Amino acid sequence: MKQRLVIGNWKMNGDQQTNEMLLKDLLVGMTNGGNLEVAICPPFPYLASIATQLQGRTVGLGAQNLSPATHGAFTGEVSASMLRDIGCRYVLVGHSERRALFGDTDDVVAQKFAAAIAQELVPVLCVGETMDERRAGITTSVMTKQITTVIKHVGIENLARGVVAYEPVWAIGTGETASPDQAQAVHRHLREVIGAFDERIARNLQIIYGGSLKPDNAQALFTQPDIDGGLVGGASLDPASFIAICDAITTTPRGTA
Ligand code: PGA
């Protein structure tokens, strides 16, 4: 059965002391039940020490961004091989904050996805529409473009080596969540777009939801047949909330289409 996945995106938060406490509480509280994979994405400076602390544990490690380039004169950038070297398994690509604030276009996102695959990292491709795009009724065409740009660049077999995260931009950090029906409809659409390239890959690909995911809305979202897990921002900074979201998924039966 397809594994479900919950990833905590710590964004640019914390310091050595608070991260240490957060990690400790997470590792103590996390039950390793069910068919669930859990990972955290701390800021770059803390990745190496957290990698050491996660050795022998079931919680995976991810980065929040990477360079599309392999190495060289790119001041301030971090390459896929460096992330792999220090023990990352995942890397977020195309998070809406990167797209909106740092100019990550669909093409740059596709290059970053390719760079991650080349180093055998698991890229978590974030896609999502803005509120203006939703109001204009173009959510599905925006999703189609964001996902097909990556498929055309890396090929469908390589898309299958990653994860897709649907994160409606209007739901990120706003406290406003997509309703289970709204999220399910977009997840289904993404699977249909991918299915036009390869149906088996579309069925098996993990497509997770993100955007104000909280313990009290997690269960309703996780019962949807096309939602395979969550990408959690704010609530991942509170160990009790993050653990409650992980517990919600292990106790929620997968919905049927
Ligand atoms: P949020 O963030 O849970 O705080 O809305 C999600 C994300 O940005 O990945």
PDB file of C-alpha atoms and ligand atoms in Angstrom:
ATOM      1  CA  MET A   1       0.000   0.000   0.000  1.00  0.00           C
ATOM      2  CA  LYS A   2       1.197   3.511  -0.785  1.00  0.00           C
ATOM      3  CA  GLN A   3       2.969   5.031   2.188  1.00  0.00           C
ATOM      4  CA  ARG A   4       1.608   8.267   3.624  1.00  0.00           C
ATOM      5  CA  LEU A   5       3.922  11.168   4.389  1.00  0.00           C
ATOM      6  CA  VAL A   6       3.948  14.130   6.766  1.00  0.00           C
ATOM      7  CA  ILE A   7       6.675  16.772   6.424  1.00  0.00           C
ATOM      8  CA  GLY A   8       7.290  19.638   8.840  1.00  0.00           C
ATOM      9  CA  ASN A   9       8.565  22.821   7.176  1.00  0.00           C
ATOM     10  CA  TRP A  10      10.194  24.885   9.905  1.00  0.00           C
ATOM     11  CA  LYS A  11      10.813  27.793   7.489  1.00  0.00           C
ATOM     12  CA  MET A  12      13.163  30.515   8.852  1.00  0.00           C
ATOM     13  CA  ASN A  13      12.434  29.928  12.521  1.00  0.00           C
ATOM     14  CA  GLY A  14      14.265  28.844  15.647  1.00  0.00           C
ATOM     15  CA  ASP A  15      17.792  28.857  16.993  1.00  0.00           C
ATOM     16  CA  GLN A  16      20.094  26.145  18.340  1.00  0.00           C
ATOM     17  CA  GLN A  17      18.379  26.011  21.696  1.00  0.00           C
ATOM     18  CA  THR A  18      14.750  26.034  20.559  1.00  0.00           C
ATOM     19  CA  ASN A  19      15.463  23.604  17.715  1.00  0.00           C
ATOM     20  CA  GLU A  20      17.102  21.234  20.161  1.00  0.00           C
ATOM     21  CA  MET A  21      14.024  21.292  22.382  1.00  0.00           C
ATOM     22  CA  LEU A  22      11.638  20.947  19.453  1.00  0.00           C
ATOM     23  CA  LEU A  23      13.525  17.967  18.113  1.00  0.00           C
ATOM     24  CA  LYS A  24      13.749  16.322  21.524  1.00  0.00           C
ATOM     25  CA  ASP A  25      10.001  16.686  22.111  1.00  0.00           C
ATOM     26  CA  LEU A  26       9.267  15.393  18.636  1.00  0.00           C
ATOM     27  CA  LEU A  27      11.418  12.308  19.022  1.00  0.00           C
ATOM     28  CA  VAL A  28       9.967  11.506  22.438  1.00  0.00           C
ATOM     29  CA  GLY A  29       6.357  11.976  21.347  1.00  0.00           C
ATOM     30  CA  MET A  30       6.465  10.424  17.916  1.00  0.00           C
ATOM     31  CA  THR A  31       4.960   6.980  17.763  1.00  0.00           C
ATOM     32  CA  ASN A  32       6.243   5.044  14.852  1.00  0.00           C
ATOM     33  CA  GLY A  33       2.913   3.531  13.988  1.00  0.00           C
ATOM     34  CA  GLY A  34       1.224   2.648  10.757  1.00  0.00           C
ATOM     35  CA  ASN A  35       2.283   3.169   7.235  1.00  0.00           C
ATOM     36  CA  LEU A  36       3.612   6.673   7.794  1.00  0.00           C
ATOM     37  CA  GLU A  37       6.834   8.413   6.876  1.00  0.00           C
ATOM     38  CA  VAL A  38       7.697  11.610   8.780  1.00  0.00           C
ATOM     39  CA  ALA A  39      10.321  14.203   7.892  1.00  0.00           C
ATOM     40  CA  ILE A  40      11.364  17.678   9.040  1.00  0.00           C
ATOM     41  CA  CYS A  41      12.896  20.540   7.052  1.00  0.00           C
ATOM     42  CA  PRO A  42      14.914  22.823   9.373  1.00  0.00           C
ATOM     43  CA  PRO A  43      16.805  25.911   8.121  1.00  0.00           C
ATOM     44  CA  PHE A  44      20.181  25.245   6.414  1.00  0.00           C
ATOM     45  CA  PRO A  45      22.540  26.076   9.329  1.00  0.00           C
ATOM     46  CA  TYR A  46      20.969  23.414  11.549  1.00  0.00           C
ATOM     47  CA  LEU A  47      20.727  20.572   9.032  1.00  0.00           C
ATOM     48  CA  ALA A  48      24.078  18.946   9.744  1.00  0.00           C
ATOM     49  CA  SER A  49      23.683  18.758  13.520  1.00  0.00           C
ATOM     50  CA  ILE A  50      20.080  17.600  13.238  1.00  0.00           C
ATOM     51  CA  ALA A  51      21.198  14.947  10.735  1.00  0.00           C
ATOM     52  CA  THR A  52      23.509  13.576  13.421  1.00  0.00           C
ATOM     53  CA  GLN A  53      20.724  13.563  15.985  1.00  0.00           C
ATOM     54  CA  LEU A  54      18.381  11.752  13.599  1.00  0.00           C
ATOM     55  CA  GLN A  55      20.816   8.919  12.935  1.00  0.00           C
ATOM     56  CA  GLY A  56      19.126   5.606  13.641  1.00  0.00           C
ATOM     57  CA  ARG A  57      15.744   7.305  14.001  1.00  0.00           C
ATOM     58  CA  THR A  58      12.810   6.956  11.657  1.00  0.00           C
ATOM     59  CA  VAL A  59      12.288  10.700  11.147  1.00  0.00           C
ATOM     60  CA  GLY A  60      13.741  11.825   7.824  1.00  0.00           C
ATOM     61  CA  LEU A  61      15.542  15.070   7.082  1.00  0.00           C
ATOM     62  CA  GLY A  62      14.865  17.572   4.322  1.00  0.00           C
ATOM     63  CA  ALA A  63      16.040  21.007   3.196  1.00  0.00           C
ATOM     64  CA  GLN A  64      13.782  23.884   2.230  1.00  0.00           C
ATOM     65  CA  ASN A  65      15.525  24.856  -1.000  1.00  0.00           C
ATOM     66  CA  LEU A  66      18.521  24.073  -3.207  1.00  0.00           C
ATOM     67  CA  SER A  67      20.476  25.526  -6.093  1.00  0.00           C
ATOM     68  CA  PRO A  68      19.773  24.335  -9.626  1.00  0.00           C
ATOM     69  CA  ALA A  69      23.551  24.376 -10.195  1.00  0.00           C
ATOM     70  CA  THR A  70      25.884  21.553  -9.173  1.00  0.00           C
ATOM     71  CA  HIS A  71      28.801  23.640  -7.806  1.00  0.00           C
ATOM     72  CA  GLY A  72      30.892  26.731  -8.437  1.00  0.00           C
ATOM     73  CA  ALA A  73      30.681  30.494  -8.176  1.00  0.00           C
ATOM     74  CA  PHE A  74      27.151  30.847  -6.824  1.00  0.00           C
ATOM     75  CA  THR A  75      27.624  32.808  -3.610  1.00  0.00           C
ATOM     76  CA  GLY A  76      25.055  31.959  -0.986  1.00  0.00           C
ATOM     77  CA  GLU A  77      23.693  28.894  -2.763  1.00  0.00           C
ATOM     78  CA  VAL A  78      23.556  25.290  -1.523  1.00  0.00           C
ATOM     79  CA  SER A  79      23.815  22.351  -3.915  1.00  0.00           C
ATOM     80  CA  ALA A  80      21.977  19.046  -4.007  1.00  0.00           C
ATOM     81  CA  SER A  81      25.229  17.131  -3.464  1.00  0.00           C
ATOM     82  CA  MET A  82      25.911  19.118  -0.263  1.00  0.00           C
ATOM     83  CA  LEU A  83      22.455  18.269   1.046  1.00  0.00           C
ATOM     84  CA  ARG A  84      22.969  14.630   0.242  1.00  0.00           C
ATOM     85  CA  ASP A  85      26.457  14.719   1.775  1.00  0.00           C
ATOM     86  CA  ILE A  86      25.112  15.785   5.177  1.00  0.00           C
ATOM     87  CA  GLY A  87      22.273  13.263   5.174  1.00  0.00           C
ATOM     88  CA  CYS A  88      19.186  14.929   3.694  1.00  0.00           C
ATOM     89  CA  ARG A  89      16.649  12.717   1.983  1.00  0.00           C
ATOM     90  CA  TYR A  90      14.108  15.366   0.933  1.00  0.00           C
ATOM     91  CA  VAL A  91      14.220  18.880  -0.455  1.00  0.00           C
ATOM     92  CA  LEU A  92      11.336  21.284  -1.029  1.00  0.00           C
ATOM     93  CA  VAL A  93      11.251  22.824  -4.487  1.00  0.00           C
ATOM     94  CA  GLY A  94       8.980  25.613  -5.655  1.00  0.00           C
ATOM     95  CA  HIS A  95       7.523  26.497  -2.284  1.00  0.00           C
ATOM     96  CA  SER A  96       5.163  29.433  -2.893  1.00  0.00           C
ATOM     97  CA  GLU A  97       7.312  31.683  -0.688  1.00  0.00           C
ATOM     98  CA  ARG A  98      10.273  30.951  -2.982  1.00  0.00           C
ATOM     99  CA  ARG A  99       8.100  31.591  -6.036  1.00  0.00           C
ATOM    100  CA  ALA A 100       6.602  34.824  -4.681  1.00  0.00           C
ATOM    101  CA  LEU A 101       9.594  36.347  -2.841  1.00  0.00           C
ATOM    102  CA  PHE A 102      12.688  34.966  -4.583  1.00  0.00           C
ATOM    103  CA  GLY A 103      11.668  34.700  -8.218  1.00  0.00           C
ATOM    104  CA  ASP A 104      11.518  30.914  -8.570  1.00  0.00           C
ATOM    105  CA  THR A 105       9.680  30.558 -11.894  1.00  0.00           C
ATOM    106  CA  ASP A 106       8.204  27.275 -13.145  1.00  0.00           C
ATOM    107  CA  ASP A 107      11.396  26.786 -15.200  1.00  0.00           C
ATOM    108  CA  VAL A 108      13.724  27.395 -12.253  1.00  0.00           C
ATOM    109  CA  VAL A 109      11.604  25.024 -10.167  1.00  0.00           C
ATOM    110  CA  ALA A 110      11.945  22.375 -12.880  1.00  0.00           C
ATOM    111  CA  GLN A 111      15.742  22.836 -12.877  1.00  0.00           C
ATOM    112  CA  LYS A 112      15.855  22.495  -9.095  1.00  0.00           C
ATOM    113  CA  PHE A 113      13.733  19.348  -9.292  1.00  0.00           C
ATOM    114  CA  ALA A 114      16.204  17.907 -11.824  1.00  0.00           C
ATOM    115  CA  ALA A 115      19.188  18.872  -9.636  1.00  0.00           C
ATOM    116  CA  ALA A 116      17.649  17.036  -6.679  1.00  0.00           C
ATOM    117  CA  ILE A 117      16.915  13.901  -8.717  1.00  0.00           C
ATOM    118  CA  ALA A 118      20.475  13.858 -10.066  1.00  0.00           C
ATOM    119  CA  GLN A 119      21.720  13.495  -6.461  1.00  0.00           C
ATOM    120  CA  GLU A 120      19.043  10.961  -5.510  1.00  0.00           C
ATOM    121  CA  LEU A 121      17.283  13.355  -3.192  1.00  0.00           C
ATOM    122  CA  VAL A 122      13.476  13.228  -3.087  1.00  0.00           C
ATOM    123  CA  PRO A 123      12.214  16.596  -4.364  1.00  0.00           C
ATOM    124  CA  VAL A 124       8.923  17.748  -2.861  1.00  0.00           C
ATOM    125  CA  LEU A 125       7.409  19.801  -5.663  1.00  0.00           C
ATOM    126  CA  CYS A 126       5.113  22.476  -4.215  1.00  0.00           C
ATOM    127  CA  VAL A 127       2.319  23.745  -6.455  1.00  0.00           C
ATOM    128  CA  GLY A 128      -0.583  26.026  -5.672  1.00  0.00           C
ATOM    129  CA  GLU A 129      -2.776  28.836  -6.913  1.00  0.00           C
ATOM    130  CA  THR A 130      -3.178  32.344  -5.488  1.00  0.00           C
ATOM    131  CA  MET A 131      -6.558  33.638  -4.326  1.00  0.00           C
ATOM    132  CA  ASP A 132      -6.784  35.832  -7.439  1.00  0.00           C
ATOM    133  CA  GLU A 133      -6.219  32.790  -9.631  1.00  0.00           C
ATOM    134  CA  ARG A 134      -8.865  30.799  -7.725  1.00  0.00           C
ATOM    135  CA  ARG A 135     -11.355  33.665  -8.008  1.00  0.00           C
ATOM    136  CA  ALA A 136     -10.611  33.938 -11.724  1.00  0.00           C
ATOM    137  CA  GLY A 137     -11.493  30.237 -12.081  1.00  0.00           C
ATOM    138  CA  ILE A 138      -8.055  29.264 -13.401  1.00  0.00           C
ATOM    139  CA  THR A 139      -6.887  26.997 -10.549  1.00  0.00           C
ATOM    140  CA  THR A 140      -6.795  23.886 -12.723  1.00  0.00           C
ATOM    141  CA  SER A 141      -4.908  25.538 -15.584  1.00  0.00           C
ATOM    142  CA  VAL A 142      -2.347  26.996 -13.153  1.00  0.00           C
ATOM    143  CA  MET A 143      -1.873  23.523 -11.627  1.00  0.00           C
ATOM    144  CA  THR A 144      -1.558  21.952 -15.061  1.00  0.00           C
ATOM    145  CA  LYS A 145       1.157  24.427 -16.048  1.00  0.00           C
ATOM    146  CA  GLN A 146       3.128  24.108 -12.801  1.00  0.00           C
ATOM    147  CA  ILE A 147       3.201  20.314 -12.964  1.00  0.00           C
ATOM    148  CA  THR A 148       3.682  19.854 -16.718  1.00  0.00           C
ATOM    149  CA  THR A 149       6.631  22.268 -16.812  1.00  0.00           C
ATOM    150  CA  VAL A 150       8.422  19.894 -14.449  1.00  0.00           C
ATOM    151  CA  ILE A 151       7.309  16.728 -16.269  1.00  0.00           C
ATOM    152  CA  LYS A 152       8.483  18.129 -19.613  1.00  0.00           C
ATOM    153  CA  HIS A 153      11.855  19.052 -18.129  1.00  0.00           C
ATOM    154  CA  VAL A 154      12.648  15.872 -16.197  1.00  0.00           C
ATOM    155  CA  GLY A 155      10.382  13.233 -17.770  1.00  0.00           C
ATOM    156  CA  ILE A 156       7.506  11.395 -16.152  1.00  0.00           C
ATOM    157  CA  GLU A 157       9.734   8.600 -14.748  1.00  0.00           C
ATOM    158  CA  ASN A 158      11.700  11.205 -12.812  1.00  0.00           C
ATOM    159  CA  LEU A 159       8.565  12.928 -11.537  1.00  0.00           C
ATOM    160  CA  ALA A 160       7.756   9.546  -9.990  1.00  0.00           C
ATOM    161  CA  ARG A 161      10.933   9.811  -7.878  1.00  0.00           C
ATOM    162  CA  GLY A 162       9.569  12.889  -6.135  1.00  0.00           C
ATOM    163  CA  VAL A 163       6.531  13.961  -4.145  1.00  0.00           C
ATOM    164  CA  VAL A 164       3.975  16.621  -5.069  1.00  0.00           C
ATOM    165  CA  ALA A 165       2.609  19.005  -2.421  1.00  0.00           C
ATOM    166  CA  TYR A 166      -0.553  20.933  -3.233  1.00  0.00           C
ATOM    167  CA  GLU A 167      -0.390  24.163  -1.244  1.00  0.00           C
ATOM    168  CA  PRO A 168      -2.999  26.775  -2.134  1.00  0.00           C
ATOM    169  CA  VAL A 169      -1.096  30.043  -1.636  1.00  0.00           C
ATOM    170  CA  TRP A 170      -4.105  31.671   0.058  1.00  0.00           C
ATOM    171  CA  ALA A 171      -4.095  28.967   2.734  1.00  0.00           C
ATOM    172  CA  ILE A 172      -0.406  29.179   3.698  1.00  0.00           C
ATOM    173  CA  GLY A 173       0.126  30.750   7.091  1.00  0.00           C
ATOM    174  CA  THR A 174      -3.283  32.421   6.929  1.00  0.00           C
ATOM    175  CA  GLY A 175      -5.302  30.110   9.152  1.00  0.00           C
ATOM    176  CA  GLU A 176      -7.604  29.585   6.187  1.00  0.00           C
ATOM    177  CA  THR A 177      -7.572  25.979   4.978  1.00  0.00           C
ATOM    178  CA  ALA A 178      -8.849  24.561   1.720  1.00  0.00           C
ATOM    179  CA  SER A 179     -11.982  22.556   2.479  1.00  0.00           C
ATOM    180  CA  PRO A 180     -11.521  18.801   2.123  1.00  0.00           C
ATOM    181  CA  ASP A 181     -13.599  18.939  -1.086  1.00  0.00           C
ATOM    182  CA  GLN A 182     -11.579  21.826  -2.551  1.00  0.00           C
ATOM    183  CA  ALA A 183      -8.293  20.070  -1.777  1.00  0.00           C
ATOM    184  CA  GLN A 184      -9.519  16.705  -3.051  1.00  0.00           C
ATOM    185  CA  ALA A 185     -10.665  18.288  -6.340  1.00  0.00           C
ATOM    186  CA  VAL A 186      -7.208  19.755  -7.001  1.00  0.00           C
ATOM    187  CA  HIS A 187      -5.403  16.554  -5.958  1.00  0.00           C
ATOM    188  CA  ARG A 188      -7.650  14.627  -8.336  1.00  0.00           C
ATOM    189  CA  HIS A 189      -6.918  17.103 -11.118  1.00  0.00           C
ATOM    190  CA  LEU A 190      -3.162  16.784 -10.541  1.00  0.00           C
ATOM    191  CA  ARG A 191      -3.457  12.995 -10.709  1.00  0.00           C
ATOM    192  CA  GLU A 192      -5.395  13.281 -13.972  1.00  0.00           C
ATOM    193  CA  VAL A 193      -2.758  15.545 -15.510  1.00  0.00           C
ATOM    194  CA  ILE A 194      -0.005  13.132 -14.449  1.00  0.00           C
ATOM    195  CA  GLY A 195      -2.172  10.192 -15.571  1.00  0.00           C
ATOM    196  CA  ALA A 196      -2.220  11.538 -19.123  1.00  0.00           C
ATOM    197  CA  PHE A 197       1.539  10.782 -19.145  1.00  0.00           C
ATOM    198  CA  ASP A 198       1.431   7.534 -17.135  1.00  0.00           C
ATOM    199  CA  GLU A 199      -1.517   6.147 -15.206  1.00  0.00           C
ATOM    200  CA  ARG A 200       0.477   3.867 -12.939  1.00  0.00           C
ATOM    201  CA  ILE A 201       2.748   6.716 -11.867  1.00  0.00           C
ATOM    202  CA  ALA A 202      -0.287   8.960 -11.269  1.00  0.00           C
ATOM    203  CA  ARG A 203      -1.823   6.326  -8.975  1.00  0.00           C
ATOM    204  CA  ASN A 204       1.358   5.678  -7.000  1.00  0.00           C
ATOM    205  CA  LEU A 205       2.725   9.222  -6.631  1.00  0.00           C
ATOM    206  CA  GLN A 206       2.415  10.735  -3.157  1.00  0.00           C
ATOM    207  CA  ILE A 207       0.432  13.987  -3.384  1.00  0.00           C
ATOM    208  CA  ILE A 208       0.319  15.716  -0.009  1.00  0.00           C
ATOM    209  CA  TYR A 209      -1.644  18.789   1.125  1.00  0.00           C
ATOM    210  CA  GLY A 210      -0.280  21.908   2.812  1.00  0.00           C
ATOM    211  CA  GLY A 211      -1.785  25.187   3.985  1.00  0.00           C
ATOM    212  CA  SER A 212      -2.805  25.856   7.599  1.00  0.00           C
ATOM    213  CA  LEU A 213      -2.922  22.148   8.345  1.00  0.00           C
ATOM    214  CA  LYS A 214      -3.781  21.765  12.047  1.00  0.00           C
ATOM    215  CA  PRO A 215      -4.771  18.914  14.362  1.00  0.00           C
ATOM    216  CA  ASP A 216      -8.425  19.923  14.089  1.00  0.00           C
ATOM    217  CA  ASN A 217      -8.638  19.883  10.292  1.00  0.00           C
ATOM    218  CA  ALA A 218      -6.134  17.109   9.541  1.00  0.00           C
ATOM    219  CA  GLN A 219      -8.495  14.167   9.806  1.00  0.00           C
ATOM    220  CA  ALA A 220     -11.104  15.565   7.390  1.00  0.00           C
ATOM    221  CA  LEU A 221      -8.382  16.268   4.817  1.00  0.00           C
ATOM    222  CA  PHE A 222      -6.662  12.910   5.275  1.00  0.00           C
ATOM    223  CA  THR A 223      -9.880  10.963   4.622  1.00  0.00           C
ATOM    224  CA  GLN A 224      -9.879  12.279   1.053  1.00  0.00           C
ATOM    225  CA  PRO A 225      -8.898   9.546  -1.398  1.00  0.00           C
ATOM    226  CA  ASP A 226      -6.255  11.546  -3.265  1.00  0.00           C
ATOM    227  CA  ILE A 227      -4.553  13.166  -0.239  1.00  0.00           C
ATOM    228  CA  ASP A 228      -1.528  11.114   0.811  1.00  0.00           C
ATOM    229  CA  GLY A 229      -0.270  13.257   3.668  1.00  0.00           C
ATOM    230  CA  GLY A 230       0.627  16.774   4.702  1.00  0.00           C
ATOM    231  CA  LEU A 231       3.207  19.531   4.452  1.00  0.00           C
ATOM    232  CA  VAL A 232       2.949  21.381   7.735  1.00  0.00           C
ATOM    233  CA  GLY A 233       4.358  24.869   8.354  1.00  0.00           C
ATOM    234  CA  GLY A 234       3.306  26.744  11.488  1.00  0.00           C
ATOM    235  CA  ALA A 235       1.942  23.713  13.328  1.00  0.00           C
ATOM    236  CA  SER A 236       5.246  21.837  12.869  1.00  0.00           C
ATOM    237  CA  LEU A 237       6.893  24.277  15.304  1.00  0.00           C
ATOM    238  CA  ASP A 238       4.669  23.000  18.087  1.00  0.00           C
ATOM    239  CA  PRO A 239       5.588  19.388  18.839  1.00  0.00           C
ATOM    240  CA  ALA A 240       2.165  18.509  20.269  1.00  0.00           C
ATOM    241  CA  SER A 241       0.393  19.829  17.160  1.00  0.00           C
ATOM    242  CA  PHE A 242       2.788  18.154  14.741  1.00  0.00           C
ATOM    243  CA  ILE A 243       2.502  14.843  16.572  1.00  0.00           C
ATOM    244  CA  ALA A 244      -1.297  15.188  16.650  1.00  0.00           C
ATOM    245  CA  ILE A 245      -1.308  15.688  12.856  1.00  0.00           C
ATOM    246  CA  CYS A 246       0.878  12.582  12.421  1.00  0.00           C
ATOM    247  CA  ASP A 247      -1.441  10.643  14.741  1.00  0.00           C
ATOM    248  CA  ALA A 248      -4.468  11.886  12.787  1.00  0.00           C
ATOM    249  CA  ILE A 249      -3.131  10.348   9.621  1.00  0.00           C
ATOM    250  CA  THR A 250      -2.269   7.001  11.187  1.00  0.00           C
ATOM    251  CA  THR A 251      -5.745   6.696  12.678  1.00  0.00           C
ATOM    252  CA  THR A 252      -7.599   7.900   9.571  1.00  0.00           C
ATOM    253  CA  PRO A 253      -8.511   5.222   7.083  1.00  0.00           C
ATOM    254  CA  ARG A 254      -7.677   6.135   3.536  1.00  0.00           C
ATOM    255  CA  GLY A 255     -10.760   7.261   1.621  1.00  0.00           C
ATOM    256  CA  THR A 256     -11.811   5.442  -1.492  1.00  0.00           C
ATOM    257  CA  ALA A 257     -12.260   7.217  -4.775  1.00  0.00           C
TER     258      ALA A 257
HETATM  259  P1  PGA B   1       1.386  26.642   7.066  1.00  0.00           P
HETATM  260  O1  PGA B   1       2.545  26.493   5.987  1.00  0.00           O
HETATM  261  O2  PGA B   1       1.070  25.242   7.577  1.00  0.00           O
HETATM  262  O3  PGA B   1       1.939  27.530   8.128  1.00  0.00           O
HETATM  263  O4  PGA B   1       0.208  27.225   6.369  1.00  0.00           O
HETATM  264  C1  PGA B   1       2.589  25.424   5.073  1.00  0.00           C
HETATM  265  C2  PGA B   1       3.786  25.564   4.183  1.00  0.00           C
HETATM  266  O5  PGA B   1       4.133  26.697   3.839  1.00  0.00           O
HETATM  267  O6  PGA B   1       4.432  24.575   3.813  1.00  0.00           O
END
